[in-house]
Structure formats: structure tokens, C-alpha cells
Coordinates of C-alpha atoms and ligand atoms in Angstrom, one line a residue:
X1 CA 6.8 2.4 22.6
X2 CA 5.8 5.6 20.8
X3 CA 2.2 6.9 21.0
X4 CA 0.4 8.2 17.9
X5 CA 1.4 11.8 18.6
X6 CA 5.0 10.9 18.9
X7 CA 4.8 9.0 15.7
X8 CA 3.4 12.0 13.9
X9 CA 6.1 14.2 15.3
X10 CA 8.8 11.7 14.2
X11 CA 7.4 11.8 10.7
X12 CA 7.4 15.5 10.7
X13 CA 11.2 15.4 11.4
X14 CA 11.9 13.4 8.3
X15 CA 12.8 15.2 5.1
X16 CA 11.2 13.0 2.5
X17 CA 11.1 14.1 -1.1
X18 CA 7.6 13.3 -2.1
X19 CA 5.9 14.3 -5.4
X20 CA 2.1 14.5 -5.9
X21 CA 0.3 16.2 -8.8
X22 CA 3.6 17.3 -10.3
X23 CA 4.6 19.2 -7.2
X24 CA 6.9 18.5 -4.3
X25 CA 4.9 18.0 -1.0
X26 CA 5.9 20.3 1.9
X27 CA 4.7 18.1 4.7
X28 CA 3.3 14.6 4.2
X29 CA 1.7 14.7 7.6
X30 CA -0.4 17.8 6.8
X31 CA -1.3 17.2 3.2
X32 CA -5.1 16.6 3.0
X33 CA -4.7 13.8 0.4
X34 CA -2.0 12.0 2.3
X35 CA -3.1 12.6 5.9
X36 CA -5.8 9.9 6.0
X37 CA -3.2 7.2 5.2
X38 CA -1.0 8.6 8.0
X39 CA -4.0 8.4 10.4
X40 CA -4.3 4.7 9.6
X41 CA -0.6 4.0 10.5
X42 CA -1.1 6.2 13.6
X43 CA -3.8 3.7 14.7
X44 CA -1.1 1.0 14.9
X45 CA 0.5 3.2 17.6
X46 CA -2.6 4.3 19.4
X47 CA -4.2 0.9 19.9
X48 CA -0.9 -0.4 21.5
X49 CA -1.8 1.9 24.4
X50 CA -5.4 0.8 24.7
X51 CA -5.6 -1.5 27.7
X52 CA -8.2 -3.8 26.0
X53 CA -5.8 -4.6 23.1
X54 CA -2.5 -5.1 25.0
X55 CA -2.3 -8.8 24.4
X56 CA -2.7 -8.4 20.6
X57 CA -0.9 -5.1 20.1
X58 CA 2.2 -5.6 22.2
X59 CA 4.8 -8.4 22.6
X60 CA 7.9 -9.1 24.6
X61 CA 10.9 -8.5 22.5
X62 CA 13.0 -11.6 21.8
X63 CA 16.0 -9.4 21.5
X64 CA 15.8 -7.1 24.6
X65 CA 13.0 -8.6 26.7
X66 CA 11.3 -5.2 26.6
X67 CA 7.6 -4.6 25.9
X68 CA 7.3 -3.6 22.2
X69 CA 4.7 -2.8 19.6
X70 CA 3.8 -6.1 17.9
X71 CA 4.4 -4.5 14.6
X72 CA 8.1 -4.5 15.4
X73 CA 8.2 -8.1 16.7
X74 CA 10.1 -11.2 15.4
X75 CA 7.5 -14.0 15.8
X76 CA 8.7 -16.5 18.4
X77 CA 5.8 -19.0 18.3
X78 CA 2.7 -20.1 16.5
X79 CA 0.8 -18.2 19.0
X80 CA 2.6 -15.0 17.9
X81 CA 1.6 -15.8 14.3
X82 CA -2.0 -16.2 15.3
X83 CA -2.0 -12.9 17.3
X84 CA -0.5 -11.1 14.3
X85 CA -3.5 -12.2 12.2
X86 CA -5.9 -11.2 14.9
X87 CA -4.1 -7.8 15.3
X88 CA -4.4 -7.1 11.6
X89 CA -8.1 -8.0 11.6
X90 CA -8.6 -5.5 14.5
X91 CA -6.8 -2.8 12.6
X92 CA -8.8 -3.5 9.5
X93 CA -12.0 -3.1 11.6
X94 CA -10.8 0.2 13.1
X95 CA -9.5 1.8 9.8
X96 CA -11.5 0.1 7.0
X97 CA -8.4 0.6 4.9
X98 CA -4.8 -0.5 4.5
X99 CA -2.8 0.5 7.6
X100 CA 0.5 -0.1 5.9
X101 CA 2.7 -1.2 8.7
X102 CA 2.6 -5.0 8.1
X103 CA 4.7 -5.0 5.0
X104 CA 7.8 -4.0 7.0
X105 CA 7.0 -6.5 9.7
X106 CA 6.7 -9.3 7.1
X107 CA 9.9 -8.1 5.4
X108 CA 12.0 -8.1 8.6
X109 CA 10.7 -11.5 9.7
X110 CA 11.8 -12.9 6.3
X111 CA 15.2 -11.1 6.3
X112 CA 15.8 -12.4 9.9
X113 CA 15.7 -16.1 9.1
X114 CA 17.3 -15.7 5.6
X115 CA 20.3 -13.8 6.9
X116 CA 20.8 -16.4 9.5
X117 CA 20.9 -19.1 6.9
X118 CA 23.2 -17.2 4.5
X119 CA 25.7 -16.8 7.4
X120 CA 25.5 -20.5 8.3
X121 CA 26.3 -21.5 4.7
X122 CA 28.7 -18.8 3.6
X123 CA 30.3 -17.6 6.8
X124 CA 29.1 -14.0 6.3
X125 CA 28.0 -11.8 9.2
X126 CA 24.7 -10.4 7.9
X127 CA 22.5 -11.7 10.7
X128 CA 24.3 -9.9 13.5
X129 CA 24.1 -6.7 11.5
X130 CA 20.4 -7.3 10.8
X131 CA 19.7 -8.0 14.5
X132 CA 21.3 -4.6 15.4
X133 CA 19.0 -2.9 12.9
X134 CA 16.0 -4.8 14.5
X135 CA 16.9 -3.6 18.0
X136 CA 17.0 -0.1 16.7
X137 CA 13.6 -0.6 15.0
X138 CA 12.1 -2.0 18.2
X139 CA 13.8 0.6 20.5
X140 CA 12.5 3.6 18.4
X141 CA 9.2 1.8 17.5
X142 CA 9.6 2.5 13.8
X143 CA 7.5 2.0 10.6
X144 CA 9.5 0.0 8.0
X145 CA 8.7 0.1 4.4
X146 CA 9.2 -3.4 3.1
X147 CA 10.3 -2.8 -0.5
X148 CA 10.2 -5.8 -2.9
X149 CA 8.5 -5.1 -6.2
X150 CA 10.8 -4.0 -9.0
X151 CA 9.5 -2.4 -12.2
X152 CA 10.6 -5.6 -14.1
X153 CA 10.4 -4.2 -17.7
X154 CA 10.1 -7.0 -20.2
X155 CA 8.7 -9.8 -18.1
X156 CA 10.1 -12.5 -20.4
X157 CA 13.6 -11.4 -19.5
X158 CA 15.7 -11.9 -16.4
X159 CA 17.1 -8.8 -14.6
X160 CA 20.5 -8.9 -16.3
X161 CA 18.9 -9.4 -19.7
X162 CA 16.8 -6.2 -19.6
X163 CA 17.6 -3.5 -22.2
X164 CA 17.8 -1.0 -19.3
X165 CA 19.7 -2.7 -16.5
X166 CA 18.1 -0.4 -13.9
X167 CA 14.6 -2.0 -14.2
X168 CA 15.6 -4.2 -11.3
X169 CA 17.2 -2.5 -8.3
X170 CA 21.0 -3.2 -8.5
X171 CA 24.4 -2.4 -7.2
X172 CA 26.1 0.1 -9.5
X173 CA 29.2 0.7 -7.5
X174 CA 31.1 -0.8 -4.6
X175 CA 32.9 1.8 -2.5
X176 CA 34.9 1.6 0.7
X177 CA 32.4 1.3 3.5
X178 CA 29.3 0.5 1.3
X179 CA 27.6 0.3 -2.0
X180 CA 25.7 2.6 -4.4
X181 CA 22.4 1.3 -5.7
X182 CA 20.1 2.4 -8.5
X183 CA 16.6 1.3 -9.5
X184 CA 13.0 1.7 -8.3
X185 CA 10.4 -0.2 -6.2
X186 CA 6.8 0.1 -7.3
X187 CA 3.5 0.0 -5.4
X188 CA 5.2 0.6 -2.1
X189 CA 2.6 0.5 0.6
X190 CA 3.0 3.1 3.3
X191 CA 6.3 4.4 1.8
X192 CA 5.8 8.0 2.8
X193 CA 4.6 7.0 6.3
X194 CA 7.7 5.1 7.0
X195 CA 11.0 5.8 8.9
X196 CA 13.1 3.1 7.2
X197 CA 13.1 1.3 3.9
X198 CA 14.0 -2.4 3.9
X199 CA 14.9 -3.5 0.4
X200 CA 14.7 -7.1 -0.8
X201 CA 15.1 -8.7 -4.3
X202 CA 11.8 -9.4 -6.1
X203 CA 12.5 -12.7 -7.8
X204 CA 14.7 -15.8 -7.5
X205 CA 18.1 -15.0 -9.2
X206 CA 20.9 -16.7 -11.0
X207 CA 24.6 -16.1 -10.8
X208 CA 24.6 -13.6 -13.7
X209 CA 22.0 -11.6 -11.8
X210 CA 24.1 -11.3 -8.6
X211 CA 24.3 -7.5 -8.8
X212 CA 20.6 -7.7 -8.2
X213 CA 20.9 -9.9 -5.1
X214 CA 20.7 -7.2 -2.5
X215 CA 19.0 -6.5 0.7
X216 CA 19.6 -3.5 2.9
X217 CA 17.9 -0.9 5.1
X218 CA 18.2 2.9 4.9
X219 CA 16.4 5.8 6.5
X220 CA 13.5 6.8 4.3
X221 CA 14.9 10.3 3.8
X222 CA 18.3 9.2 2.6
X223 CA 19.8 11.4 -0.1
X224 CA 18.8 10.2 -3.6
X225 CA 15.5 8.5 -2.5
X226 CA 12.5 10.1 -4.3
X227 CA 8.8 9.2 -3.8
X228 CA 6.0 9.6 -6.3
X229 CA 2.6 9.3 -4.6
X230 CA 0.1 6.9 -6.3
X231 CA -3.4 8.1 -7.3
X232 CA -6.5 6.3 -6.1
X233 CA -10.0 6.3 -7.5
X234 CA -11.9 9.4 -6.2
X235 CA -8.8 10.6 -4.3
X236 CA -9.5 14.3 -4.9
X237 CA -12.7 14.0 -2.8
X238 CA -10.3 14.3 0.1
X239 CA -9.5 17.9 -1.1
X240 CA -13.2 18.9 -1.2
X241 CA -13.4 19.6 2.5
X242 CA -16.5 17.6 3.4
X243 CA -16.9 14.5 5.4
X244 CA -19.7 12.5 3.5
X245 CA -18.4 12.1 -0.1
X246 CA -15.0 10.7 1.1
X247 CA -16.9 7.7 2.5
X248 CA -14.2 7.1 5.1
X249 CA -14.0 10.3 7.2
X250 CA -10.6 9.6 8.8
X251 CA -8.6 6.8 7.2
X252 CA -7.0 5.6 4.0
X253 CA -4.2 3.6 2.5
X254 CA -1.3 4.8 0.3
X255 CA 1.2 3.5 -2.2
X256 CA 4.1 5.3 -3.8
X257 CA 6.8 4.6 -6.4
X258 CA 10.2 4.8 -4.7
X259 CA 13.1 5.8 -6.9
X260 CA 16.7 5.1 -5.8
X261 CA 18.8 7.6 -7.7
X262 CA 22.3 6.4 -7.0
X263 CA 21.8 5.9 -3.2
X264 CA 24.7 5.1 -0.9
X265 CA 24.1 2.2 1.5
X266 CA 26.6 1.8 4.4
X267 CA 28.0 -1.6 5.0
X268 CA 26.5 -1.9 8.4
X269 CA 23.0 -1.8 6.8
X270 CA 23.6 -4.4 4.0
X271 CA 22.0 -7.8 4.7
X272 CA 22.6 -9.5 1.3
X273 CA 25.1 -8.4 -1.3
X274 CA 25.5 -10.8 -4.3
X275 CA 24.3 -14.0 -2.6
X276 CA 21.9 -14.7 -5.5
X277 CA 21.2 -18.3 -4.4
X278 CA 19.3 -16.9 -1.3
X279 CA 17.1 -14.4 -3.2
X280 CA 14.4 -17.1 -3.9
X281 CA 14.3 -18.0 -0.2
X282 CA 13.9 -14.4 0.9
X283 CA 11.1 -13.7 -1.7
X284 CA 9.3 -16.9 -0.8
X285 CA 9.4 -16.2 2.9
X286 CA 8.3 -12.6 2.6
X287 CA 5.5 -13.5 0.3
X288 CA 4.4 -16.3 2.7
X289 CA 4.1 -13.9 5.6
X290 CA 2.3 -11.3 3.5
X291 CA -0.1 -13.8 2.2
X292 CA -0.9 -14.8 5.8
X293 CA -1.4 -11.0 6.6
X294 CA -4.2 -10.8 4.1
X295 CA -6.1 -13.4 6.1
X296 CA -6.3 -10.7 8.8
X297 CA -6.4 -7.2 7.3
X298 CA -8.9 -7.9 4.5
X299 CA -11.2 -9.8 6.9
X300 CA -11.2 -6.7 9.2
X301 CA -12.1 -4.4 6.3
X302 CA -14.7 -7.0 5.2
X303 CA -16.3 -6.8 8.7
X304 CA -16.8 -3.0 8.1
X305 CA -18.2 -3.6 4.6
X306 CA -20.7 -6.3 5.9
X307 CA -21.7 -3.9 8.7
X308 CA -22.3 -1.1 6.1
X309 CA -24.4 -3.4 3.9
X310 CA -26.5 -4.5 6.9
X311 CA -27.0 -0.8 7.8
X312 CA -27.9 0.1 4.2
X313 CA -30.5 -2.7 4.3
X314 CA -31.9 -1.4 7.6
X315 CA -32.1 2.2 6.4
X316 CA -34.0 1.0 3.3
X317 CA -36.4 -1.0 5.4
X318 CA -35.4 -4.4 3.8
X319 CA -33.4 -5.9 6.6
X320 CA -36.1 -8.5 7.4
X321 CA -36.3 -9.7 3.8
X322 CA -35.1 -13.3 3.6
X323 CA -32.9 -12.8 0.5
X324 CA -31.1 -9.9 2.2
X325 CA -30.4 -11.9 5.3
X326 CA -29.2 -14.7 3.1
X327 CA -26.8 -12.4 1.3
X328 CA -25.4 -11.1 4.6
X329 CA -24.9 -14.7 5.7
X330 CA -23.1 -15.4 2.5
X331 CA -20.8 -12.4 3.0
X332 CA -20.0 -13.5 6.6
X333 CA -19.3 -17.0 5.4
X334 CA -16.9 -15.8 2.7
X335 CA -15.2 -13.4 5.1
X336 CA -14.7 -16.0 7.9
X337 CA -13.4 -18.5 5.3
X338 CA -10.6 -16.0 4.6
X339 CA -9.9 -15.8 8.3
X340 CA -9.9 -19.6 8.7
X341 CA -6.9 -19.9 6.3
X342 CA -5.1 -17.0 7.9
X343 CA -5.4 -18.6 11.4
X344 CA -4.7 -22.1 10.1
X345 CA -1.4 -21.2 8.4
X346 CA -0.4 -19.5 11.6
X347 CA -1.3 -22.4 13.9
X348 CA 0.8 -24.7 11.8
X349 CA 3.7 -22.3 11.9
X350 CA 7.2 -23.7 12.7
X351 CA 10.6 -22.3 13.8
X352 CA 13.2 -21.5 11.2
X353 CA 16.9 -22.0 12.0
X354 CA 17.1 -18.4 13.5
X355 CA 14.3 -19.2 15.9
X356 CA 11.9 -16.8 14.2
X357 CA 8.7 -18.6 13.3
X358 CA 7.5 -19.1 9.8
X359 CA 3.9 -19.8 8.7
X360 CA 2.7 -22.9 6.9
X361 CA 3.5 -22.0 3.3
X362 CA 0.8 -24.1 1.6
X363 CA -2.0 -22.8 3.7
X364 CA -0.7 -19.2 3.5
X365 CA -0.9 -19.4 -0.3
X366 CA -4.4 -20.9 -0.1
X367 CA -5.3 -18.0 2.2
X368 CA -4.1 -15.4 -0.3
X369 CA -5.7 -17.2 -3.3
X370 CA -9.0 -17.1 -1.5
X371 CA -8.4 -13.4 -1.0
X372 CA -8.0 -12.9 -4.8
X373 CA -11.7 -13.9 -5.1
X374 CA -13.9 -13.6 -2.0
X375 CA -13.6 -9.8 -1.5
X376 CA -14.9 -9.4 -5.0
X377 CA -18.0 -11.5 -4.2
X378 CA -18.4 -9.7 -0.9
X379 CA -18.2 -6.4 -2.7
X380 CA -20.8 -7.6 -5.3
X381 CA -23.2 -8.6 -2.6
X382 CA -22.7 -5.3 -0.8
X383 CA -23.5 -3.4 -4.0
X384 CA -26.5 -5.6 -4.6
X385 CA -27.9 -4.8 -1.1
X386 CA -27.0 -1.1 -1.3
X387 CA -29.0 -0.4 -4.5
X388 CA -28.3 1.9 -7.5
X389 CA -28.3 5.1 -5.4
X390 CA -24.7 4.0 -4.6
X391 CA -23.6 5.4 -7.9
X392 CA -26.2 8.1 -8.7
X393 CA -26.2 10.0 -5.4
X394 CA -25.7 13.8 -5.6
X395 CA -22.8 15.4 -3.8
X396 CA -22.5 16.5 -0.2
X397 CA -22.5 20.2 -1.4
X398 CA -26.0 19.7 -3.0
X399 CA -27.2 18.0 0.1
X400 CA -26.2 21.1 2.1
X401 CA -27.4 23.6 -0.4
X402 CA -30.1 26.1 0.8
X403 CA -32.5 25.5 -2.1
X404 CA -32.0 21.9 -3.3
X405 CA -30.8 20.4 0.0
X406 CA -34.4 20.1 1.4
X407 CA -35.5 18.2 -1.7
X408 CA -32.6 15.8 -1.3
X409 CA -33.4 15.4 2.3
X410 CA -37.1 14.6 1.4
X411 CA -36.6 12.3 -1.6
X412 CA -33.6 10.4 -0.5
X413 CA -35.1 9.4 2.8
X414 CA -35.4 5.8 3.7
X415 CA -37.2 4.4 6.8
X416 CA -38.8 6.8 9.2
X417 CA -36.6 7.7 12.2
X418 CA -33.2 7.5 10.3
X419 CA -31.8 10.8 9.2
X420 CA -31.3 11.0 5.4
X421 CA -27.6 11.9 6.0
X422 CA -27.0 8.6 7.7
X423 CA -28.2 6.8 4.6
X424 CA -26.0 8.9 2.4
X425 CA -23.0 8.3 4.7
X426 CA -23.3 4.5 4.7
X427 CA -23.7 4.4 0.9
X428 CA -20.6 6.5 0.4
X429 CA -18.7 4.2 2.7
X430 CA -19.8 1.2 0.6
X431 CA -18.7 3.2 -2.5
X432 CA -15.4 4.0 -0.9
X433 CA -14.7 0.3 -0.2
X434 CA -15.9 -1.2 -3.4
X435 CA -15.0 1.3 -6.0
X436 CA -13.5 4.4 -4.3
X437 CA -10.1 5.1 -2.7
X438 CA -10.2 2.1 -0.3
X439 CA -11.0 -0.3 -3.2
X440 CA -7.2 -0.1 -3.9
X441 CA -6.8 -2.1 -0.8
X442 CA -9.9 -4.2 -0.7
X443 CA -10.1 -5.2 -4.4
X444 CA -7.1 -4.7 -6.6
X445 CA -4.6 -5.2 -3.8
X446 CA -6.5 -8.3 -2.8
X447 CA -5.8 -9.5 -6.3
X448 CA -2.2 -8.4 -6.8
X449 CA -0.8 -7.5 -3.4
X450 CA 1.6 -10.1 -1.9
X451 CA 1.8 -11.5 -5.5
X452 CA -0.8 -12.0 -8.2
X453 CA -3.0 -15.2 -8.2
X454 CA -0.7 -17.1 -10.5
X455 CA 2.2 -16.7 -8.0
X456 CA 0.0 -18.5 -5.4
X457 CA -0.9 -21.2 -7.9
X458 CA 2.8 -21.8 -8.5
X459 CA 3.4 -22.1 -4.8
X460 CA 0.4 -24.3 -4.2
X461 CA 1.6 -26.6 -7.0
X462 CA 5.1 -26.7 -5.4
X463 CA 3.7 -27.6 -2.0
X464 CA 0.9 -29.9 -3.1
X465 CA 2.9 -33.2 -3.1
X466 CA 0.8 -35.0 -5.7
X467 CA 3.0 -38.0 -5.5
X468 CA 2.0 -38.6 -1.9
X469 CA -1.7 -38.2 -2.9
X470 CA -1.2 -40.7 -5.7
X471 CA 0.3 -43.2 -3.3
X472 CA -2.8 -42.8 -1.1
X473 CA -5.0 -43.5 -4.0
X474 CA -3.0 -46.5 -5.1
X475 CA -3.1 -48.0 -1.6
X476 CA -6.9 -47.6 -1.4
X477 CA -7.5 -48.9 -4.9
X478 CA -5.3 -51.9 -4.5
X479 CA -2.8 -50.9 -7.2
X480 CA 0.6 -52.4 -6.6
Ligands
SF4_501 FE1 -1.1 -4.6 6.0 FE2 -3.1 -5.5 4.6 FE3 -2.1 -3.1 4.0 FE4 -0.7 -5.3 3.4 S1 -2.7 -4.8 2.5 S2 0.1 -3.5 4.4 S3 -1.3 -6.7 5.1 S4 -3.1 -3.7 5.8
FE502 FE1 -0.4 -5.3 0.6

């Protein structure tokens, strides 16, 4: 396993082409706007060496028998699935942001079982190739960018019907020894913090779309791959040099647009190439895992937000008020309800044909649909408890100013015995989580990440088995 320093060194060795503010970034590791997101991923390495988290953060490889970071593990039991959710909650608590490494884990677990089933039906040899790639990922302890979401253009049209055929990533040329692909993947969590990109199709496909039925893995700095870093609310506060106004002093999440400008993919790294009939299976499995993930990571971030709201109440001297206590209880109830579904869909997991465990799909979709709602209510309650100063507070530079600083110190003070700065810090953290940079992960990503709410409703409808429920009602009502 790599430690966090070794991870940073390995990232430094990559030659990624990353654009931010219209300029090419020299070093992603050292860029002040990108670094907090790299710190989050680095925590997935650091905690794997912490003796108290060994059970959650590490696993025994099913491929080599060696001890590996759980973020590179193929789940071998329901217990593995439960531990994954617990691990993500832990990371959410430690970073209060998106730590980005789960997308790749969810992607390779889905590709593992899907390639096995393609081979069984079509006599291909994708699974053996994929397992060789996985051994490399485990051996080198890599971060994998799970890349699914295509731009999609006109949503009423299928990939092959688009005016511009590149709006879904596709094969543009078949060459001896590999293929050339063109297209883009949007909203790619952790893309610039990753060593490898694992590409999957984004929708179920028909025969006419078979050029779009591709899955492959390439190093993140492969020629022709270009990253355009995504903006976040209040992101330039990271360039101001202070530590209060950023809200989260150390960590953050990141997304990027990834452009594949005629990229060559060697045969050894291709895991699906035209087998359109398996695209839906891969999409559904990946989405299922990632919907489970949210029952862990968002809960961990929620823990931090609840803690911040409780601190804000304490600093304001209202922590004993019954309505405040009631609001905090409500936040805990909502947060733990998210966790319940994350744990439940894991406990009811079952083996796929490849031996890799899959979550219970219905409960994973219920989990994610809850996540599209409850963080918004938790955020609303946190803002309610925090009070209006959350959005009217002067800057860190004013607070430190020779003349006006003492006025702010005096008039923004809460209860006696608590430094004014602590009050400002906790309010900035709540701002960061509810409407600042981390709100990408805690709010909008809760809505759209791992599929928008309608995608979960479609899956819930498919899994609901209403005919069975009707038969129950008929039996009880005495209907023949
Ligand atoms: Fe992991 Fe959550 Fe970020 Fe997805 S949103 S990558 S599950 S931390
Ligand atoms: Fe996500």
C-alpha cells in the first residue's frame, strides 16, 4: 500500500493536461485551488495506515491474498459491502467533502462482474484482461477515475441519432492492437487526482449504437486526454491565503470535464468493444454501487454539519433551548435514516457470477432517493440554527485589520469564554457545506450524482414488483 506522501509523489510524476481559468496548470498537486481536493484523496491513503481503522480501511485481496487498501478491493461478501459504507462515512467525517476515490471503486466492481458475464455468453476474454488491470491497480494502490457521464446533447435522441456523433464517447477507428476513441465525460469526480481512467457507457444501448458500447482503462496522462477543471461556488477564496473564509481549512472535492481527443486504447485495456447488449447491465451495476456509496459519504459529511450546527448554537448561547435541541435531533434522525438504507442494501448484498458481491438494487436506489432530499433539509436546519450572520459576516481580512478588527471582535462575540474567531470559523464551515465549495458534494451532487432522482424512481419502479403486492392484497381481501 502507498502512504499519503507516496500518493502525492506518484501524482507529481503524472503529466496531466489540466486547464483552469483559461490556463494550463503546471502542477495539480501544488495549485492552491486544486490542492484541497488532493488532500481529501490523500486521506484515503493516510487512514489505511492508522491502526484504529485497519479493519475498515484495508482488505485482503481476492486476487493476490495481499493486504490492500479497501478502495482497490473487489467486494467478496456482504460484510465487505457494509465495511465499504462505514469506510465512506469515516472519510466523510474526516474531510467534510467528497474524497473522490469511490467512483473508481464502484466502476471496477461493476466492470468485474459485467466482463465475466459478457465472456460467459459471447466467448470473449475481457474478464481475464480486466483482472490483470485490477491486480495492477491493487499492487500500485492507484486512484481510478470511474468515467461514465457523456455530454448527451439532445436528450430526446439516442447516441447514434445525435447531430454531432461525438456527444457520446465512441470508437472512431479500429487499428491493429487497439482502438481510437473520441468524446468527453462530464462531472468527473477526482479526475485530476487519479492515476487511471476507467471508461464505461452512460446508457443502455441498441445495436445501432454499438460504436458507443465501450469500456476501457487508460493512464490518466495518456496522449489526447485533456482536463478542464470545474468551478465551485466561492472557489477563489482558496486563493486568498487565509484559513477562516474557506470554511474547510484543508479539504475539498473536485470535478473536471475530461476530453478524449482521438485517444488510442491498446487491446489489453479494452473490456467491452461493441457488446451493446451489456451496456445497460454495466450502467445499472455501477449506478447501484454508487447509490450505496452515498449512504456512507453524505452521512459522514452530515455528521460534520450537525456538529457545526451544535457548536454554532453553543457559541450563540442557545444550545439549551428546546427548539434547537429538537432541530438537532431532527438532523440526526434524517442523517441516520440515510445510513440505514446504505447499510441495509449492503447487508442484503449477493454474489454475482464472477464472485464479486453486488448490493440490493432496490434498497440502494431507495438510499440514493433519500439522499436527493434529506441533505437539503439537514442544510436548511443548519442554516436556521446558524442565524443570518452566516451570510452577512465580514471577511477574514477585516477581522484581522488593525483598526476595524477590534470592532468585529467585540460586536460579533457570542457567549463569554468563546473566542469570536471560533464563532466565525464554525459559521464559515456551515456556509462552505451548505452554499460554498463543499455544497457541490453535499447538495447538488446529492441530487444529481450517481444519477438524478428520476433515475432512481425508474429503478424503484422496476424493482417494486407491484404484481406480488397485489397478490398479497387479493389474498387478504378474499378476492379470488
Ligand atoms: Fe465518494 Fe461520495 Fe464523492 Fe461519490 S460523492 S466520490 S461516493 S465521496
Ligand atoms: Fe459522486
